[in-house]
Amino acid sequence: MLRVGKLMQIGQVSKQVGVSIDAIRFYERNGLLARPSRSEGGFRLYSSDDLSALQFIRSLQTLGFSLHEIREFVSLRTNDLRACSAVRKMLDHKLKDIHAKRVALVKLEDELKTALTKCNAQLKRRCGKKSGRCPVLTVLEPPNTTVPHEH
């Protein structure tokens, strides 16, 4: 059993790890963090192992892993070297996801730059004139958007 002097209450853990109290409770409810022991007064008491587990969870979140993925990492954490293959596979999958997102973001960035260039060109041509339409809005409109007139 752990010595009481080494245990911390939830507020202390929250401040030390930089995670809200609600997040800690959420991790407990969802099985990412073991339920802590309780004081006689019913307060949660966390050990240094719990603190380490919370820091591990936060590190994985910072790397962009979902709660589902973090749950897998947590289950592998106690499996020592045998877990390396599974962890490697998960990291490889995450890198592929990030690469795909990066490619999509570059494409989106190029599209936005093109749209901005069209806007700038239209504004220069129209300089001071109030007529004309924004070329980007024209491109974004679906075809045949005219509303029929009622007689």
PDB file of N, CA, C and O in Angstrom, residues 99-134:
ATOM      1  N   HIS A  99       0.258  12.740 -42.694  1.00  0.00           N
ATOM      2  CA  HIS A  99       0.717  13.046 -44.054  1.00  0.00           C
ATOM      3  C   HIS A  99      -0.475  13.352 -44.965  1.00  0.00           C
ATOM      4  O   HIS A  99      -0.449  14.328 -45.725  1.00  0.00           O
ATOM      5  N   ALA A 100      -1.516  12.516 -44.873  1.00  0.00           N
ATOM      6  CA  ALA A 100      -2.713  12.743 -45.697  1.00  0.00           C
ATOM      7  C   ALA A 100      -3.365  14.086 -45.367  1.00  0.00           C
ATOM      8  O   ALA A 100      -3.787  14.819 -46.271  1.00  0.00           O
ATOM      9  N   LYS A 101      -3.434  14.432 -44.097  1.00  0.00           N
ATOM     10  CA  LYS A 101      -4.011  15.719 -43.690  1.00  0.00           C
ATOM     11  C   LYS A 101      -3.154  16.870 -44.196  1.00  0.00           C
ATOM     12  O   LYS A 101      -3.672  17.889 -44.644  1.00  0.00           O
ATOM     13  N   ARG A 102      -1.836  16.690 -44.138  1.00  0.00           N
ATOM     14  CA  ARG A 102      -0.929  17.737 -44.604  1.00  0.00           C
ATOM     15  C   ARG A 102      -1.095  17.966 -46.107  1.00  0.00           C
ATOM     16  O   ARG A 102      -1.135  19.108 -46.559  1.00  0.00           O
ATOM     17  N   VAL A 103      -1.230  16.889 -46.876  1.00  0.00           N
ATOM     18  CA  VAL A 103      -1.443  17.000 -48.322  1.00  0.00           C
ATOM     19  C   VAL A 103      -2.758  17.741 -48.590  1.00  0.00           C
ATOM     20  O   VAL A 103      -2.816  18.636 -49.437  1.00  0.00           O
ATOM     21  N   ALA A 104      -3.802  17.388 -47.847  1.00  0.00           N
ATOM     22  CA  ALA A 104      -5.100  18.049 -48.014  1.00  0.00           C
ATOM     23  C   ALA A 104      -5.015  19.524 -47.642  1.00  0.00           C
ATOM     24  O   ALA A 104      -5.613  20.379 -48.309  1.00  0.00           O
ATOM     25  N   LEU A 105      -4.267  19.848 -46.598  1.00  0.00           N
ATOM     26  CA  LEU A 105      -4.114  21.250 -46.189  1.00  0.00           C
ATOM     27  C   LEU A 105      -3.335  22.054 -47.222  1.00  0.00           C
ATOM     28  O   LEU A 105      -3.666  23.214 -47.489  1.00  0.00           O
ATOM     29  N   VAL A 106      -2.326  21.457 -47.836  1.00  0.00           N
ATOM     30  CA  VAL A 106      -1.568  22.149 -48.887  1.00  0.00           C
ATOM     31  C   VAL A 106      -2.486  22.430 -50.071  1.00  0.00           C
ATOM     32  O   VAL A 106      -2.464  23.525 -50.643  1.00  0.00           O
ATOM     33  N   LYS A 107      -3.317  21.468 -50.424  1.00  0.00           N
ATOM     34  CA  LYS A 107      -4.274  21.661 -51.523  1.00  0.00           C
ATOM     35  C   LYS A 107      -5.249  22.793 -51.181  1.00  0.00           C
ATOM     36  O   LYS A 107      -5.525  23.669 -52.007  1.00  0.00           O
ATOM     37  N   LEU A 108      -5.770  22.779 -49.955  1.00  0.00           N
ATOM     38  CA  LEU A 108      -6.685  23.827 -49.518  1.00  0.00           C
ATOM     39  C   LEU A 108      -5.995  25.185 -49.538  1.00  0.00           C
ATOM     40  O   LEU A 108      -6.569  26.185 -49.981  1.00  0.00           O
ATOM     41  N   GLU A 109      -4.747  25.236 -49.070  1.00  0.00           N
ATOM     42  CA  GLU A 109      -3.991  26.488 -49.079  1.00  0.00           C
ATOM     43  C   GLU A 109      -3.839  27.019 -50.502  1.00  0.00           C
ATOM     44  O   GLU A 109      -4.032  28.213 -50.753  1.00  0.00           O
ATOM     45  N   ASP A 110      -3.533  26.142 -51.448  1.00  0.00           N
ATOM     46  CA  ASP A 110      -3.399  26.559 -52.854  1.00  0.00           C
ATOM     47  C   ASP A 110      -4.712  27.106 -53.398  1.00  0.00           C
ATOM     48  O   ASP A 110      -4.741  28.116 -54.104  1.00  0.00           O
ATOM     49  N   GLU A 111      -5.826  26.446 -53.062  1.00  0.00           N
ATOM     50  CA  GLU A 111      -7.144  26.906 -53.512  1.00  0.00           C
ATOM     51  C   GLU A 111      -7.472  28.282 -52.925  1.00  0.00           C
ATOM     52  O   GLU A 111      -8.010  29.151 -53.626  1.00  0.00           O
ATOM     53  N   LEU A 112      -7.148  28.483 -51.661  1.00  0.00           N
ATOM     54  CA  LEU A 112      -7.413  29.777 -51.033  1.00  0.00           C
ATOM     55  C   LEU A 112      -6.540  30.876 -51.623  1.00  0.00           C
ATOM     56  O   LEU A 112      -7.007  32.007 -51.839  1.00  0.00           O
ATOM     57  N   LYS A 113      -5.288  30.560 -51.915  1.00  0.00           N
ATOM     58  CA  LYS A 113      -4.407  31.540 -52.549  1.00  0.00           C
ATOM     59  C   LYS A 113      -4.928  31.932 -53.927  1.00  0.00           C
ATOM     60  O   LYS A 113      -4.900  33.106 -54.301  1.00  0.00           O
ATOM     61  N   THR A 114      -5.408  30.955 -54.691  1.00  0.00           N
ATOM     62  CA  THR A 114      -5.978  31.224 -56.009  1.00  0.00           C
ATOM     63  C   THR A 114      -7.208  32.120 -55.881  1.00  0.00           C
ATOM     64  O   THR A 114      -7.371  33.088 -56.637  1.00  0.00           O
ATOM     65  N   ALA A 115      -8.067  31.820 -54.931  1.00  0.00           N
ATOM     66  CA  ALA A 115      -9.268  32.627 -54.709  1.00  0.00           C
ATOM     67  C   ALA A 115      -8.889  34.055 -54.316  1.00  0.00           C
ATOM     68  O   ALA A 115      -9.488  35.023 -54.810  1.00  0.00           O
ATOM     69  N   LEU A 116      -7.900  34.205 -53.471  1.00  0.00           N
ATOM     70  CA  LEU A 116      -7.443  35.534 -53.051  1.00  0.00           C
ATOM     71  C   LEU A 116      -6.866  36.309 -54.231  1.00  0.00           C
ATOM     72  O   LEU A 116      -7.131  37.504 -54.385  1.00  0.00           O
ATOM     73  N   THR A 117      -6.121  35.637 -55.067  1.00  0.00           N
ATOM     74  CA  THR A 117      -5.569  36.282 -56.265  1.00  0.00           C
ATOM     75  C   THR A 117      -6.690  36.785 -57.170  1.00  0.00           C
ATOM     76  O   THR A 117      -6.618  37.901 -57.693  1.00  0.00           O
ATOM     77  N   LYS A 118      -7.731  35.970 -57.349  1.00  0.00           N
ATOM     78  CA  LYS A 118      -8.884  36.384 -58.163  1.00  0.00           C
ATOM     79  C   LYS A 118      -9.571  37.602 -57.546  1.00  0.00           C
ATOM     80  O   LYS A 118      -9.948  38.533 -58.260  1.00  0.00           O
ATOM     81  N   CYS A 119      -9.727  37.602 -56.248  1.00  0.00           N
ATOM     82  CA  CYS A 119     -10.356  38.745 -55.563  1.00  0.00           C
ATOM     83  C   CYS A 119      -9.524  40.012 -55.769  1.00  0.00           C
ATOM     84  O   CYS A 119     -10.071  41.073 -56.093  1.00  0.00           O
ATOM     85  N   ASN A 120      -8.226  39.895 -55.569  1.00  0.00           N
ATOM     86  CA  ASN A 120      -7.350  41.057 -55.729  1.00  0.00           C
ATOM     87  C   ASN A 120      -7.394  41.595 -57.150  1.00  0.00           C
ATOM     88  O   ASN A 120      -7.462  42.809 -57.365  1.00  0.00           O
ATOM     89  N   ALA A 121      -7.391  40.700 -58.142  1.00  0.00           N
ATOM     90  CA  ALA A 121      -7.450  41.119 -59.547  1.00  0.00           C
ATOM     91  C   ALA A 121      -8.774  41.818 -59.846  1.00  0.00           C
ATOM     92  O   ALA A 121      -8.802  42.859 -60.517  1.00  0.00           O
ATOM     93  N   GLN A 122      -9.862  41.273 -59.353  1.00  0.00           N
ATOM     94  CA  GLN A 122     -11.194  41.867 -59.586  1.00  0.00           C
ATOM     95  C   GLN A 122     -11.278  43.248 -58.934  1.00  0.00           C
ATOM     96  O   GLN A 122     -11.810  44.182 -59.517  1.00  0.00           O
ATOM     97  N   LEU A 123     -10.753  43.374 -57.725  1.00  0.00           N
ATOM     98  CA  LEU A 123     -10.792  44.662 -57.034  1.00  0.00           C
ATOM     99  C   LEU A 123      -9.962  45.712 -57.779  1.00  0.00           C
ATOM    100  O   LEU A 123     -10.366  46.876 -57.865  1.00  0.00           O
ATOM    101  N   LYS A 124      -8.842  45.323 -58.334  1.00  0.00           N
ATOM    102  CA  LYS A 124      -8.014  46.264 -59.096  1.00  0.00           C
ATOM    103  C   LYS A 124      -8.726  46.706 -60.363  1.00  0.00           C
ATOM    104  O   LYS A 124      -8.663  47.871 -60.752  1.00  0.00           O
ATOM    105  N   ARG A 125      -9.395  45.766 -61.043  1.00  0.00           N
ATOM    106  CA  ARG A 125     -10.124  46.111 -62.279  1.00  0.00           C
ATOM    107  C   ARG A 125     -11.306  47.035 -61.986  1.00  0.00           C
ATOM    108  O   ARG A 125     -11.627  47.898 -62.773  1.00  0.00           O
ATOM    109  N   ARG A 126     -11.962  46.815 -60.876  1.00  0.00           N
ATOM    110  CA  ARG A 126     -13.188  47.550 -60.549  1.00  0.00           C
ATOM    111  C   ARG A 126     -12.896  48.851 -59.815  1.00  0.00           C
ATOM    112  O   ARG A 126     -13.811  49.623 -59.598  1.00  0.00           O
ATOM    113  N   CYS A 127     -11.723  49.082 -59.418  1.00  0.00           N
ATOM    114  CA  CYS A 127     -11.286  50.246 -58.654  1.00  0.00           C
ATOM    115  C   CYS A 127     -12.270  51.414 -58.718  1.00  0.00           C
ATOM    116  O   CYS A 127     -12.344  52.148 -59.692  1.00  0.00           O
ATOM    117  N   GLY A 128     -13.057  51.575 -57.692  1.00  0.00           N
ATOM    118  CA  GLY A 128     -13.987  52.686 -57.594  1.00  0.00           C
ATOM    119  C   GLY A 128     -15.366  52.390 -58.150  1.00  0.00           C
ATOM    120  O   GLY A 128     -16.309  53.121 -57.897  1.00  0.00           O
ATOM    121  N   LYS A 129     -15.540  51.345 -58.933  1.00  0.00           N
ATOM    122  CA  LYS A 129     -16.842  50.992 -59.499  1.00  0.00           C
ATOM    123  C   LYS A 129     -17.609  50.120 -58.519  1.00  0.00           C
ATOM    124  O   LYS A 129     -17.034  49.322 -57.803  1.00  0.00           O
ATOM    125  N   LYS A 130     -18.904  50.288 -58.520  1.00  0.00           N
ATOM    126  CA  LYS A 130     -19.739  49.525 -57.593  1.00  0.00           C
ATOM    127  C   LYS A 130     -20.378  48.308 -58.266  1.00  0.00           C
ATOM    128  O   LYS A 130     -20.987  47.499 -57.610  1.00  0.00           O
ATOM    129  N   SER A 131     -20.259  48.168 -59.582  1.00  0.00           N
ATOM    130  CA  SER A 131     -20.913  47.062 -60.279  1.00  0.00           C
ATOM    131  C   SER A 131     -19.975  45.865 -60.374  1.00  0.00           C
ATOM    132  O   SER A 131     -18.791  45.962 -60.125  1.00  0.00           O
ATOM    133  N   GLY A 132     -20.538  44.745 -60.786  1.00  0.00           N
ATOM    134  CA  GLY A 132     -19.765  43.534 -60.929  1.00  0.00           C
ATOM    135  C   GLY A 132     -19.959  42.628 -59.728  1.00  0.00           C
ATOM    136  O   GLY A 132     -20.488  43.035 -58.703  1.00  0.00           O
ATOM    137  N   ARG A 133     -19.557  41.402 -59.917  1.00  0.00           N
ATOM    138  CA  ARG A 133     -19.706  40.414 -58.842  1.00  0.00           C
ATOM    139  C   ARG A 133     -18.348  39.887 -58.427  1.00  0.00           C
ATOM    140  O   ARG A 133     -17.422  39.856 -59.219  1.00  0.00           O
ATOM    141  N   CYS A 134     -18.279  39.438 -57.232  1.00  0.00           N
ATOM    142  CA  CYS A 134     -17.051  38.840 -56.723  1.00  0.00           C
ATOM    143  C   CYS A 134     -16.810  37.524 -57.474  1.00  0.00           C
ATOM    144  O   CYS A 134     -17.690  36.659 -57.500  1.00  0.00           O
TER     145      CYS A 134
END
